Coordinates of C-alpha atoms in Angstrom, one line a residue:
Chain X
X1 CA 39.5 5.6 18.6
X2 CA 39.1 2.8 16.0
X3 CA 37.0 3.3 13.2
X4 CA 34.1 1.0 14.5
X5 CA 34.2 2.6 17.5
X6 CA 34.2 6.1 16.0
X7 CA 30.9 4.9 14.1
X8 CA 28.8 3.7 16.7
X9 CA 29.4 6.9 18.7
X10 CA 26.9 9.2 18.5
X11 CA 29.0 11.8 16.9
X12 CA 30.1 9.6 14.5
X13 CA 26.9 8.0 13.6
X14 CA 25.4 11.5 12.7
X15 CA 28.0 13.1 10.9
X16 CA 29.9 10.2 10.0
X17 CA 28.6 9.2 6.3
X18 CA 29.0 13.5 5.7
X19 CA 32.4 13.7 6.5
X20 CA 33.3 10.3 4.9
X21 CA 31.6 11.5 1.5
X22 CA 33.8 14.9 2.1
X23 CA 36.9 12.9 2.6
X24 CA 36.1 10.4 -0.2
X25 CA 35.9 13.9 -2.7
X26 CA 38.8 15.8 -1.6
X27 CA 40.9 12.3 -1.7
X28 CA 39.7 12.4 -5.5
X29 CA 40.3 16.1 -6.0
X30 CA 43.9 15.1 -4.3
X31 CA 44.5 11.9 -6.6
X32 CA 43.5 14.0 -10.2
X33 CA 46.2 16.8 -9.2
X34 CA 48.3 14.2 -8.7
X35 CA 48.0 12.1 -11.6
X36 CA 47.8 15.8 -14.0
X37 CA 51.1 16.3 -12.2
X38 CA 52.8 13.1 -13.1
X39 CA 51.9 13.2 -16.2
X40 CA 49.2 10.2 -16.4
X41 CA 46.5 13.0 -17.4
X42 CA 47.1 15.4 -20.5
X43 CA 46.4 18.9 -18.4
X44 CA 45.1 19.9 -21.6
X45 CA 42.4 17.4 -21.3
X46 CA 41.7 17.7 -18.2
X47 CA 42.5 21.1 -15.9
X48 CA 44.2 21.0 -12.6
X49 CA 41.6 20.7 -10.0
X50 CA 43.0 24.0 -8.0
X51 CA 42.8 25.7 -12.2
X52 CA 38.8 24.5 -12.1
X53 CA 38.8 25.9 -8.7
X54 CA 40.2 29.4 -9.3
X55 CA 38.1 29.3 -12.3
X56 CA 34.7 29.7 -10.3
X57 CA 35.1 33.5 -9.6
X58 CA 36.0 34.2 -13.2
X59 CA 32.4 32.5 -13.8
X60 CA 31.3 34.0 -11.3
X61 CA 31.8 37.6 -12.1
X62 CA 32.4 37.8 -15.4
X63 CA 29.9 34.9 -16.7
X64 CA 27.1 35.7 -14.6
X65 CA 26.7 32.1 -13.7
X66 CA 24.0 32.5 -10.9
X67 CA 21.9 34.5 -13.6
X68 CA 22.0 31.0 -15.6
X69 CA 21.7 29.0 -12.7
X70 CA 18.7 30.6 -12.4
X71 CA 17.1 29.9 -15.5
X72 CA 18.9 26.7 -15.5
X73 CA 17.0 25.6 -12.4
X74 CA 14.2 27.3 -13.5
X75 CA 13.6 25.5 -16.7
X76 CA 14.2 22.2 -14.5
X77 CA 11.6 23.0 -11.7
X78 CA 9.0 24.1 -15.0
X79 CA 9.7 20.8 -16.3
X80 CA 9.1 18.9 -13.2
X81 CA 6.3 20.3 -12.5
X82 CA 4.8 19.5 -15.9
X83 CA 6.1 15.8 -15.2
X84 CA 4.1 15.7 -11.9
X85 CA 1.1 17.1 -13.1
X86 CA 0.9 15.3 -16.7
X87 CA 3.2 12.3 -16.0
X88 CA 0.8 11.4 -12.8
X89 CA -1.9 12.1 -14.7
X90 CA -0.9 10.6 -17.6
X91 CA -0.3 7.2 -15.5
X92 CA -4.0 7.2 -13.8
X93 CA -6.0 7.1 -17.1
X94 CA -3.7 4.5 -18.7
X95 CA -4.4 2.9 -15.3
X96 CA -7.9 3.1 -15.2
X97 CA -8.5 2.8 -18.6
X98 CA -7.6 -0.9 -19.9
X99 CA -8.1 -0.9 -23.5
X100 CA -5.5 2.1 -23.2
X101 CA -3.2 1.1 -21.4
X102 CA -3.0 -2.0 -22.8
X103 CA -3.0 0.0 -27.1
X104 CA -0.1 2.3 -25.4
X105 CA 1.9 0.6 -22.7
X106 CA 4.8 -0.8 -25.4
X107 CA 5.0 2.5 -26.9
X108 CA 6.0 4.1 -23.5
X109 CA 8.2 2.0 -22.6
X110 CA 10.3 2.6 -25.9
X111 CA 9.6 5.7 -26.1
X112 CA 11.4 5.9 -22.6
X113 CA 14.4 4.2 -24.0
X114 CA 14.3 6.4 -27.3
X115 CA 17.0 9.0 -27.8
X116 CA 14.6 12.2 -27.5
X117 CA 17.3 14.6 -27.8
X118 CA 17.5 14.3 -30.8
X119 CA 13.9 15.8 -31.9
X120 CA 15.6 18.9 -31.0
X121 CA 14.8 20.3 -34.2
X122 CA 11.2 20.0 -33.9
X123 CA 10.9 21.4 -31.0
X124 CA 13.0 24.5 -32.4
X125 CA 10.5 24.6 -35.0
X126 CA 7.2 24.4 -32.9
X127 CA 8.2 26.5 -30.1
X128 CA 11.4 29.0 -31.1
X129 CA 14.6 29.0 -29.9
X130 CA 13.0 29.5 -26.2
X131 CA 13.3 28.3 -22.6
X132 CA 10.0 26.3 -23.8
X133 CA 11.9 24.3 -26.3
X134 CA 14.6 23.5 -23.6
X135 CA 11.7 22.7 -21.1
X136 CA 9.5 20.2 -23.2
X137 CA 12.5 18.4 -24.3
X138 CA 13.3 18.1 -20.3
X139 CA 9.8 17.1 -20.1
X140 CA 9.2 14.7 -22.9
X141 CA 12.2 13.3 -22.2
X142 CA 11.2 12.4 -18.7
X143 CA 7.5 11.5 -19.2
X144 CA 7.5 8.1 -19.7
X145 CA 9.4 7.0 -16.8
X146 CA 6.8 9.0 -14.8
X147 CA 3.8 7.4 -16.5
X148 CA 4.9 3.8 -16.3
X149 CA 5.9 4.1 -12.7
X150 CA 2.4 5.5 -11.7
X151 CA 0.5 2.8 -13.5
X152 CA 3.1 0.2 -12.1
X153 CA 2.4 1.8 -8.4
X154 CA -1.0 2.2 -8.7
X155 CA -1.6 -1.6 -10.2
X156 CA 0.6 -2.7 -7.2
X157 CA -2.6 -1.7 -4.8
X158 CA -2.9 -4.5 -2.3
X159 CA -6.3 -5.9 -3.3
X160 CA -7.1 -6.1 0.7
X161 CA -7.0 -2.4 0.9
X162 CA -9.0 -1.6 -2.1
X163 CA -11.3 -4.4 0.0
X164 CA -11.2 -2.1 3.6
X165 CA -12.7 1.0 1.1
X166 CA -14.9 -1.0 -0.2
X167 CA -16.4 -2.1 2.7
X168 CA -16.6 1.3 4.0
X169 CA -18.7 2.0 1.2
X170 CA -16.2 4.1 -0.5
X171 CA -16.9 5.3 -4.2
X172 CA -14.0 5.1 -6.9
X173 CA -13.0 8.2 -6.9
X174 CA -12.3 8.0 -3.2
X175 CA -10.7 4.9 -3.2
X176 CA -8.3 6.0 -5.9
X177 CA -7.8 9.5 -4.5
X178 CA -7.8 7.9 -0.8
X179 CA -6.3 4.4 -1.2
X180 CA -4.9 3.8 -4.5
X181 CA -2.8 6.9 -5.0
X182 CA -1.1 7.2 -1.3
X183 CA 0.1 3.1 -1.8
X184 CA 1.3 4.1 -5.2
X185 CA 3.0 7.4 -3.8
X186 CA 6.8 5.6 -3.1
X187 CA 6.6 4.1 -6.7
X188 CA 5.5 7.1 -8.6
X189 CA 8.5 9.1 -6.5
X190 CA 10.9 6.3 -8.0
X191 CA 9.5 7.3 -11.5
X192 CA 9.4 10.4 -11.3
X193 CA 12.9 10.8 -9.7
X194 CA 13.9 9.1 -13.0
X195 CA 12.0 11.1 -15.0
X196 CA 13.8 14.2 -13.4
X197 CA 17.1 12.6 -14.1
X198 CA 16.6 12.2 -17.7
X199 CA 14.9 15.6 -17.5
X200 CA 17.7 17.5 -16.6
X201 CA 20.4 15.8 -18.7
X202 CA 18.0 16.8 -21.9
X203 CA 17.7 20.4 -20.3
X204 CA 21.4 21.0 -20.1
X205 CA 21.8 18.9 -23.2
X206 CA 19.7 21.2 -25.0
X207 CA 21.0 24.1 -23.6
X208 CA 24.1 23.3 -25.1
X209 CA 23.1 22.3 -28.3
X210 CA 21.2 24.9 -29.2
X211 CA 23.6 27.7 -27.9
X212 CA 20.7 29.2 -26.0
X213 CA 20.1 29.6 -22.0
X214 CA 21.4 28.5 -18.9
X215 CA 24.0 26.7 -17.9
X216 CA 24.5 24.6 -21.6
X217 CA 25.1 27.3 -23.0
X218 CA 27.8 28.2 -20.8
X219 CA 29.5 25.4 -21.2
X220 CA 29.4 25.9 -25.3
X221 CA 30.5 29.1 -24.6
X222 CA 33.2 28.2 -22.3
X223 CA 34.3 24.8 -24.2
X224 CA 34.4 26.8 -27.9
X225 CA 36.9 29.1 -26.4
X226 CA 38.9 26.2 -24.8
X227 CA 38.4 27.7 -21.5
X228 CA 39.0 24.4 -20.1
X229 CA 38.7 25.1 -16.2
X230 CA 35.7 27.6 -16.8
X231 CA 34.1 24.3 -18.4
X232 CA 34.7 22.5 -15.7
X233 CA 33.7 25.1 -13.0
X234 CA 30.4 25.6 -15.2
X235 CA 30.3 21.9 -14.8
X236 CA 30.1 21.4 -11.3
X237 CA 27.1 24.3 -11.1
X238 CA 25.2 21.6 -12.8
X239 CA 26.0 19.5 -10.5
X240 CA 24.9 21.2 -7.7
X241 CA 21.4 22.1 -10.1
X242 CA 21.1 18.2 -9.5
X243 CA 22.3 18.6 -6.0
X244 CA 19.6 21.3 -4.9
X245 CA 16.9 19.3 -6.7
X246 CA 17.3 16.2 -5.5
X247 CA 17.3 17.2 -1.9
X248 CA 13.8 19.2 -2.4
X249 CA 12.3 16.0 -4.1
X250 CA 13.9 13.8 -1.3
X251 CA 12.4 15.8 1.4
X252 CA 9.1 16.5 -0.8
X253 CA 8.8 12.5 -0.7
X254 CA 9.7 12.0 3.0
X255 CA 7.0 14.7 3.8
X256 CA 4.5 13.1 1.6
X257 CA 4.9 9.1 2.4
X258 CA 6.4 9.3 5.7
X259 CA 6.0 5.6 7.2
X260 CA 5.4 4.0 3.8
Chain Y
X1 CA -16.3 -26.9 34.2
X2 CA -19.0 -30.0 33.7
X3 CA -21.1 -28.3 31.2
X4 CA -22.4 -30.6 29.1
X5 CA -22.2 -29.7 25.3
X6 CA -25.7 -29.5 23.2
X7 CA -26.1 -29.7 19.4
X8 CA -28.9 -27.9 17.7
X9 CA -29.6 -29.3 14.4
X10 CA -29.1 -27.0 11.2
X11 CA -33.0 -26.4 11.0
X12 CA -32.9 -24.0 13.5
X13 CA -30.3 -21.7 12.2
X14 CA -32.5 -21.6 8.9
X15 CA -34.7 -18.5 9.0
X16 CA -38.2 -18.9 8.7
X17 CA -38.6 -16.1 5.9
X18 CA -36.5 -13.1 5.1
X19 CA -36.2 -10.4 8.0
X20 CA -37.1 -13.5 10.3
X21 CA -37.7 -13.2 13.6
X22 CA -37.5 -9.4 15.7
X23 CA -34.3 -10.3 17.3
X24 CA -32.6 -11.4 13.8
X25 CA -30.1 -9.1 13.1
X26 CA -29.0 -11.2 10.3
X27 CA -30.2 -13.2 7.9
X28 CA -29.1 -15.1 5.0
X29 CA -31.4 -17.3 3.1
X30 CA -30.7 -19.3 0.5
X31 CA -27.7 -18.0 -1.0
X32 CA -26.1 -19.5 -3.5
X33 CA -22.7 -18.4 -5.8
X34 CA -21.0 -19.7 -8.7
X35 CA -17.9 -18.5 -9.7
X36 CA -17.3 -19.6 -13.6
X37 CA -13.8 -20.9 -14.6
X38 CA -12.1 -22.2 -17.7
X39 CA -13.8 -25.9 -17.2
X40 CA -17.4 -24.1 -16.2
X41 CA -18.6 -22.6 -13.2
X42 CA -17.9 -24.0 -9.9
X43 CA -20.7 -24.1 -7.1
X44 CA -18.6 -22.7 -4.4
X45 CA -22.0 -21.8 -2.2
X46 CA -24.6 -23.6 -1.9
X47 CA -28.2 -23.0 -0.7
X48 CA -26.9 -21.5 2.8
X49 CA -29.4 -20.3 5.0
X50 CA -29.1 -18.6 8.3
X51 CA -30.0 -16.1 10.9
X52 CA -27.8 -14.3 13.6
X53 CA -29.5 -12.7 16.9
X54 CA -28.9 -9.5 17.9
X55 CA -25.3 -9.3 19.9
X56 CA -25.0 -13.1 19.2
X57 CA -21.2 -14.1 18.6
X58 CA -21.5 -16.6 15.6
X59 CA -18.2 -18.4 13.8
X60 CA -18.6 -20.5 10.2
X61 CA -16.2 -23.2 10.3
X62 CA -15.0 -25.5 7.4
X63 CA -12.0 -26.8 5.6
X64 CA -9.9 -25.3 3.0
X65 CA -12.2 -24.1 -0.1
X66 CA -15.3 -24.6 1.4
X67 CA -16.6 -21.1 0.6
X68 CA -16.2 -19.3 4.2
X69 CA -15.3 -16.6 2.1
X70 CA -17.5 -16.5 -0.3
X71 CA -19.5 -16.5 2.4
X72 CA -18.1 -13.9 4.1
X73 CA -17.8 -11.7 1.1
X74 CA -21.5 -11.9 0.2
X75 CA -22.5 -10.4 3.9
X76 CA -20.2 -8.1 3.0
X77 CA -21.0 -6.8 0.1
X78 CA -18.2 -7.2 -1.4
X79 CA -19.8 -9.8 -3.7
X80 CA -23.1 -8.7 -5.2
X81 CA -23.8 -11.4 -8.1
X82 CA -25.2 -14.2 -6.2
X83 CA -28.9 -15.8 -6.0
X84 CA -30.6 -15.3 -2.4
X85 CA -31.5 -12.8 0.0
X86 CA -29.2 -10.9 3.1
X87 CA -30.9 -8.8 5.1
X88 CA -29.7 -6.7 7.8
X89 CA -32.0 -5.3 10.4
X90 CA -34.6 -6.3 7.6
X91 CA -33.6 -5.0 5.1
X92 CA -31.8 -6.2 2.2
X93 CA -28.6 -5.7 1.5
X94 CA -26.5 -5.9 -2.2
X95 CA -23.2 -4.5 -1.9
X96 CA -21.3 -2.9 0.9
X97 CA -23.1 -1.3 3.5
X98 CA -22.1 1.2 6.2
X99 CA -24.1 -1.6 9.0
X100 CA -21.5 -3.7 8.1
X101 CA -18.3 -3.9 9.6
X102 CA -15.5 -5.5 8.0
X103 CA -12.0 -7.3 9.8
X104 CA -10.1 -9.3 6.9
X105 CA -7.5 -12.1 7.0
X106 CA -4.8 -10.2 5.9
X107 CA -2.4 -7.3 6.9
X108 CA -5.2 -4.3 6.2
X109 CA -3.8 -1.2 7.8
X110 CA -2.9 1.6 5.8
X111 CA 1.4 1.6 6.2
X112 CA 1.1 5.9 5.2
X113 CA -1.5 6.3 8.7
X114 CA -0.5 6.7 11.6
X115 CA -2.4 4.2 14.0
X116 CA -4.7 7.2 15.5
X117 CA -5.2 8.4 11.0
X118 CA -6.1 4.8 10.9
X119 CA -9.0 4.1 13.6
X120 CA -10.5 7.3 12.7
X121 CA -10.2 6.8 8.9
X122 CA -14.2 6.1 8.8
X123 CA -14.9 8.8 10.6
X124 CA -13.1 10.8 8.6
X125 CA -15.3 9.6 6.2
X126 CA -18.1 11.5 7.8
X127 CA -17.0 14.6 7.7
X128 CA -16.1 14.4 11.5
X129 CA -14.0 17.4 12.8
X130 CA -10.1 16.3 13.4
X131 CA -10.6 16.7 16.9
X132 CA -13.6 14.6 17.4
X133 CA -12.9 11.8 15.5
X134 CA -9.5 11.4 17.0
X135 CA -11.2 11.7 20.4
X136 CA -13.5 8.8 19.3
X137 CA -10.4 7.0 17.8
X138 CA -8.6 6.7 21.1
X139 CA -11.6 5.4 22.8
X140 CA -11.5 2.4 20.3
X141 CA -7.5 2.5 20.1
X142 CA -7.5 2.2 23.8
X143 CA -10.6 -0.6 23.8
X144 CA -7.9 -3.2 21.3
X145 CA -5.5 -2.3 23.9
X146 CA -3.1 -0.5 22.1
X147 CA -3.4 3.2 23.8
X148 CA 0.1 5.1 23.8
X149 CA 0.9 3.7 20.3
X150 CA -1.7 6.1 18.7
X151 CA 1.4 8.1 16.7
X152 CA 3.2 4.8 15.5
X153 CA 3.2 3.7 12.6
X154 CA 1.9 0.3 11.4
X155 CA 5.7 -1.2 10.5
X156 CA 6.3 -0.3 13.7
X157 CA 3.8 -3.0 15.2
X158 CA 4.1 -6.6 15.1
X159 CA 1.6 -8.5 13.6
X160 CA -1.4 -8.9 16.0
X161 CA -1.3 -5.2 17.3
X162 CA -2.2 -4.6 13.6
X163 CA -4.9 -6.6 13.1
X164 CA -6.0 -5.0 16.8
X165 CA -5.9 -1.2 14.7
X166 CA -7.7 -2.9 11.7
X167 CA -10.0 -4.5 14.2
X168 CA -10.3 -0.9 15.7
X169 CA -10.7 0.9 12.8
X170 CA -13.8 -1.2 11.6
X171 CA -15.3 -0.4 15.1
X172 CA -14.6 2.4 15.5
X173 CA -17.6 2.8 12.3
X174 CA -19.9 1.2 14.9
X175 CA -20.9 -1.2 12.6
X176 CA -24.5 -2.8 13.6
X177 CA -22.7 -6.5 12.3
X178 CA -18.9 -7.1 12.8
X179 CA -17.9 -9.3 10.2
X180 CA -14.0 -11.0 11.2
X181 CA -12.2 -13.5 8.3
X182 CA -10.0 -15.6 9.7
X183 CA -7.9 -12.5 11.5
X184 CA -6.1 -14.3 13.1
X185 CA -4.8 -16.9 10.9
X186 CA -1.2 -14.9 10.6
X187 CA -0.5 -15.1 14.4
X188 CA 1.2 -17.7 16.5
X189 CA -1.4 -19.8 18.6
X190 CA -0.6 -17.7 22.1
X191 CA -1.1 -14.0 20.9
X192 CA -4.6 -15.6 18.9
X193 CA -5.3 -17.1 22.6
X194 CA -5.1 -13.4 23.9
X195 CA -6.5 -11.5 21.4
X196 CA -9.6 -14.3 21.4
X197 CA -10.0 -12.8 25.0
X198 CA -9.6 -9.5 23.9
X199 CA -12.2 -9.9 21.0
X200 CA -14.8 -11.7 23.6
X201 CA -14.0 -8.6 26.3
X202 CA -15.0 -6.3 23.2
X203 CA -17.7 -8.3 21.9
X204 CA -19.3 -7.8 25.9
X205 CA -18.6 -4.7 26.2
X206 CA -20.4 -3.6 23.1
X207 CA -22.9 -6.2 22.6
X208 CA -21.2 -6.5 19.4
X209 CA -23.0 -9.1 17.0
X210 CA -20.3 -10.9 15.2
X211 CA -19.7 -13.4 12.6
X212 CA -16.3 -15.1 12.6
X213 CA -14.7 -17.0 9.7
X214 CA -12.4 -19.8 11.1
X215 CA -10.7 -22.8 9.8
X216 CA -10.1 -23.1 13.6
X217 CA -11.9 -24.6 16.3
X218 CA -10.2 -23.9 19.4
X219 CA -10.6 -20.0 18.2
X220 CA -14.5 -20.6 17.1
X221 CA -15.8 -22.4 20.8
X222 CA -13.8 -19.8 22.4
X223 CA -15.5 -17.1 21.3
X224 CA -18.7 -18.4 20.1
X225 CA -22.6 -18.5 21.0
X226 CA -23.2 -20.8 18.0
X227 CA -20.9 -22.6 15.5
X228 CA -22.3 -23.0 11.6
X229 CA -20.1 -26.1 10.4
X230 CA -19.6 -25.8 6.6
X231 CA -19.3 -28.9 4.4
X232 CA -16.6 -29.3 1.6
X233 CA -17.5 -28.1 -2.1
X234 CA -20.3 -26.9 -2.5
X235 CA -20.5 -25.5 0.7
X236 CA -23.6 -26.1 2.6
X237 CA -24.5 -25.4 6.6
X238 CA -23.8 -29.8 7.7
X239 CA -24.7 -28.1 11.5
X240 CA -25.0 -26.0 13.7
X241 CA -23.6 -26.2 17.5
X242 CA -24.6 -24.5 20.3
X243 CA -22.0 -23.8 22.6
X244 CA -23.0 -23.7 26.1
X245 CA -19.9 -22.1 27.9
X246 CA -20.6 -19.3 30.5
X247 CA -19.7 -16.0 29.9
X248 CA -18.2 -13.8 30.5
X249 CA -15.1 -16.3 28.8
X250 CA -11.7 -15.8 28.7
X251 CA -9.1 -17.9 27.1
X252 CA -9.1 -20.3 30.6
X253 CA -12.0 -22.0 29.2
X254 CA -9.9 -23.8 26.6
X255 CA -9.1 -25.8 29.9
X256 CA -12.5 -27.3 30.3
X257 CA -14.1 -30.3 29.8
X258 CA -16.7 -28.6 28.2
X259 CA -14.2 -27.2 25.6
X260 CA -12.6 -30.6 24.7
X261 CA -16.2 -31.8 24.0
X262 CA -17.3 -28.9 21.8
X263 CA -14.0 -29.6 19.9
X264 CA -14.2 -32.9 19.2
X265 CA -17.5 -33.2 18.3
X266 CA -16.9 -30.1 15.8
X267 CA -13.8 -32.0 14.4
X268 CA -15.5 -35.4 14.0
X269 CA -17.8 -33.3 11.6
X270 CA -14.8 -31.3 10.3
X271 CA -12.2 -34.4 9.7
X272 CA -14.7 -36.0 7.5
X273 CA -15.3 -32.8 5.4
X274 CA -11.1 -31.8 5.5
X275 CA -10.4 -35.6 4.1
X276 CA -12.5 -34.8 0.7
X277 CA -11.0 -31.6 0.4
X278 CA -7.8 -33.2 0.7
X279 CA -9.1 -36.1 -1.7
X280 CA -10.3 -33.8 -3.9
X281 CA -7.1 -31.5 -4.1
X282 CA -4.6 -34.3 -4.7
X283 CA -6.9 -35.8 -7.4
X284 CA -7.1 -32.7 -9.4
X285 CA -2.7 -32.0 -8.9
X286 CA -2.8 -35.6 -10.3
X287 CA -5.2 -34.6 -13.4
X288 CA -3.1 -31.2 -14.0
X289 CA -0.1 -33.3 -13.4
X290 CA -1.2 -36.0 -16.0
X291 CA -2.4 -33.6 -18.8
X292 CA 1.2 -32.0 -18.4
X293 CA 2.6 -35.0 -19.4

């Protein structure tokens, strides 16, 4: 069967992009053995991928790594949820409030360019070496992206619907509530998908700078004592912390825009 | 057909006072707007005055920027600063109003409803139980013609079975005045044909009254009882047309002699209004055009 033909079967058409993302990673997996083997990677740089491999029931058993994981994923999930309830929030008063908006819109956007990892130490100072520090870094970190999304989705309205609630004799709070906020819904999701990107790379970030946690601090761990594959392994759990995450908001945003 | 076309003059569309006579559902008097811009305000309406009978089918027609709607956002409600009176079923109206029904020009449906979430979105305004008001919706859903689509989508319609779900959706609030701008204006000149028939099978099914805004004439003496020409800036009422069709109508009356009359007596008015409009637009690209220099 060609491959053309193997794509517009059925078969192919549903599992198809899965296996060619599969193949595509084990090809990869394939090519870095190789070029460790030849010589074209330093091995200690970078670990054989079979080494990283074997490594994940050493950090397994002997790291606890689902216990971090845990409270990896944990600190993530606390974080988005503070993003969706202050973020959105956050967005709909700049929204409906002009003179605000338009004293704090420039300050958002740099804020969201603005290296907030680095106010680590005041966070360590305000809140302890805690999950908390590690979870409004996540959060502050992915805030503005949230709240300039949500005012950009929410200005987008189409003024002809805001028109069909106002003829219905709709009051603002249900045309925001009823209107406004479901149009808005597939930009504030793009926000706040970013928002959870930049989230988690300050959670693990943190973790790892300030030796305390999850998964960061595994890494530390694991990178101080030049366990090299155990890195590596540690690695790809963070990965799959994305992973996991990214499929609950996906499906979380299919549920809530559907045809949108 | 041999009908022979009759022109009222613009008199009698003019209520006698506020509430006019019992069988006025609607009436505007004297309504004037102003809209102010940078080079001071411009008199988009002005002094329009006029009174719709109860299940009467009546279109305003004019050229571009004559204030059709203005017109049509001052019934309803959507515009409230504006001197003179609209009353509905005598009384007075300022702002929008649940008697009002409201079909706009452009795409209205909500994309996130379904078509069946959409009809029955003013119900479920009400507070009407899920079951009832998607009972009610289908009624309306299958009355536009579009029963079995109830659990699409709108991007899954083309365009004129959405305007049929936003046409739908406003009667479906059983709206004592149905208020159409130009809703047809997106749609290729067959599917308006049909939906015209659809809208006039509606309009005699319910009694419906209706007021349609229309740059087109073909559309507004198929459907109409009465035609309210609209001059060029300011708009004013220039006439009124009675249009003497039978009815029940379908879109085979665009056939008639009748028709052909109605429409070019309405564009003899029109083409003389459209050519200042047109006038008037190139003279002011020219000014914008000349202080850019």
């Amino acid at each position: 069967m060609s491959s053309t033909a193997f794509a517009r079967s059925r078969f192919g058409s549903r599992f198809g992009p899965a296996l060619l993302g599969f193949g595509t990673l084990v090809g990869l997996i394939a090519l870095m053995q190789g070029l460790i083997y030849f010589g074209v990677l330093n091995e200690f740089i970078v670990p054989y991928p079979i080494d990283i491999f074997r490594a994940f029931e050493r950090i397994i058993v002997e790291e606890h790594v689902f216990d971090r994981f845990l409270l990896t994923l944990q600190e993530c999930v606390t974080a988005a949820v503070l993003l969706a309830i202050f973020g959105i929030s956050i967005g709909a008063i700049l929204y409906k409030v002009d003179l605000l908006r338009r004293a704090t819109e420039t300050w958002v956007a740099a804020a969201a360019a603005a290296p907030t990892v680095l106010m680590y130490p005041l966070f360590l100072v305000i809140f302890g070496r805690s999950a908390w520090t590690i979870i409004m870094m996540g959060f502050i970190a992915g805030l503005p992206a949230v709240i300039l999304k949500t005012i950009e989705g929410l200005s987008g309205t189409r003024r002809v619907l805001i028109n069909v609630g106002r003829s219905f004799n709709l009051t603002h709070w249900q045309i925001f509530w009823k209107i406004q906020l479901p149009s808005a819904l597939p930009t504030i999701f793009t926000g706040f998908k970013l928002g959870l990107i930049f989230a988690l790379i300050n959670v693990v970030g943190v973790e790892f700078l300030i030796n305390f946690g999850g998964l960061g601090q595994l890494i530390n761990d694991l990178a101080e004592r030049y366990d090299l594959a155990g890195t590596y392994a540690a690695i790809c759990f963070v990965i799959l912390v994305s992973v996991l995450f990214f499929m609950v908001v996906e499906r979380i945003e299919r549920w809530l825009t559907r045809a949108v | 057909m041999s009908v022979a076309p009759t022109t009222v003059a613009s008199v009698s569309a003019a209520p006698s006072e506020a509430g006019g006579a019992a069988d006025n559902i609607l009436v505007v008097k004297d309504v004037t707007k102003r809209f102010p811009t940078p080079d001071g305000s411009v008199l988009a309406v002005d002094d329009v005055s006029m009174a719709v009978r109860q299940g009467e089918f009546v279109s305003v027609i004019g050229p571009s920027g004559c204030g059709k709607s203005t017109l049509f956002n001052v019934v309803g409600g959507l515009l409230t600063e504006y001197e003179g009176r609209v009353a509905v079923a005598g009384q007075p109206i300022k702002g929008p109003h649940a008697s009002v029904g409201m079909v706009f020009q452009e795409e209205s449906t909500f994309p996130w409803r379904t078509v069946i979430e959409n009809v029955a979105f003013p119900l479920e305004l009400e507070g009407m139980a899920k079951a009832k008001r998607h009972e009610k919706a289908r009624h309306f859903i299958n009355m536009v013609g579009l029963g079995g689509f109830e659990n699409r989508y709108p991007n899954e319609l083309s365009g004129g079975m959405r305007q049929r779900v936003s046409l739908a959706r406003t009667l479906a609030s059983e709206p004592k005045i149905l208020l159409m701008d130009e809703p047809f204006a997106a749609l290729d000149e067959q599917t308006r044909l049909l939906l015209g028939d659809k809208v006039l099978q509606i309009q005699q099914q319910l009694k419906q009254t209706t007021m349609l805004i229309t740059h087109n004439i073909t559309e507004a003496v198929q459907l109409s009882d009465r035609i309210f020409v609209m001059t060029y800036r300011p708009g004013k009422i220039k006439r009124v047309v009675e249009i003497d069709l039978p009815r029940p109508r379908t879109s085979e009356v665009v056939g008639s002699d009748a028709f052909g009359h109605y429409v070019a007596q309405i564009w003899a008015d029109l083409r003389e209004e459209a050519s200042r409009g047109m006038t008037d637009d190139e003279s002011r690209r020219s000014n914008t055009g000349t202080r850019r220099k």
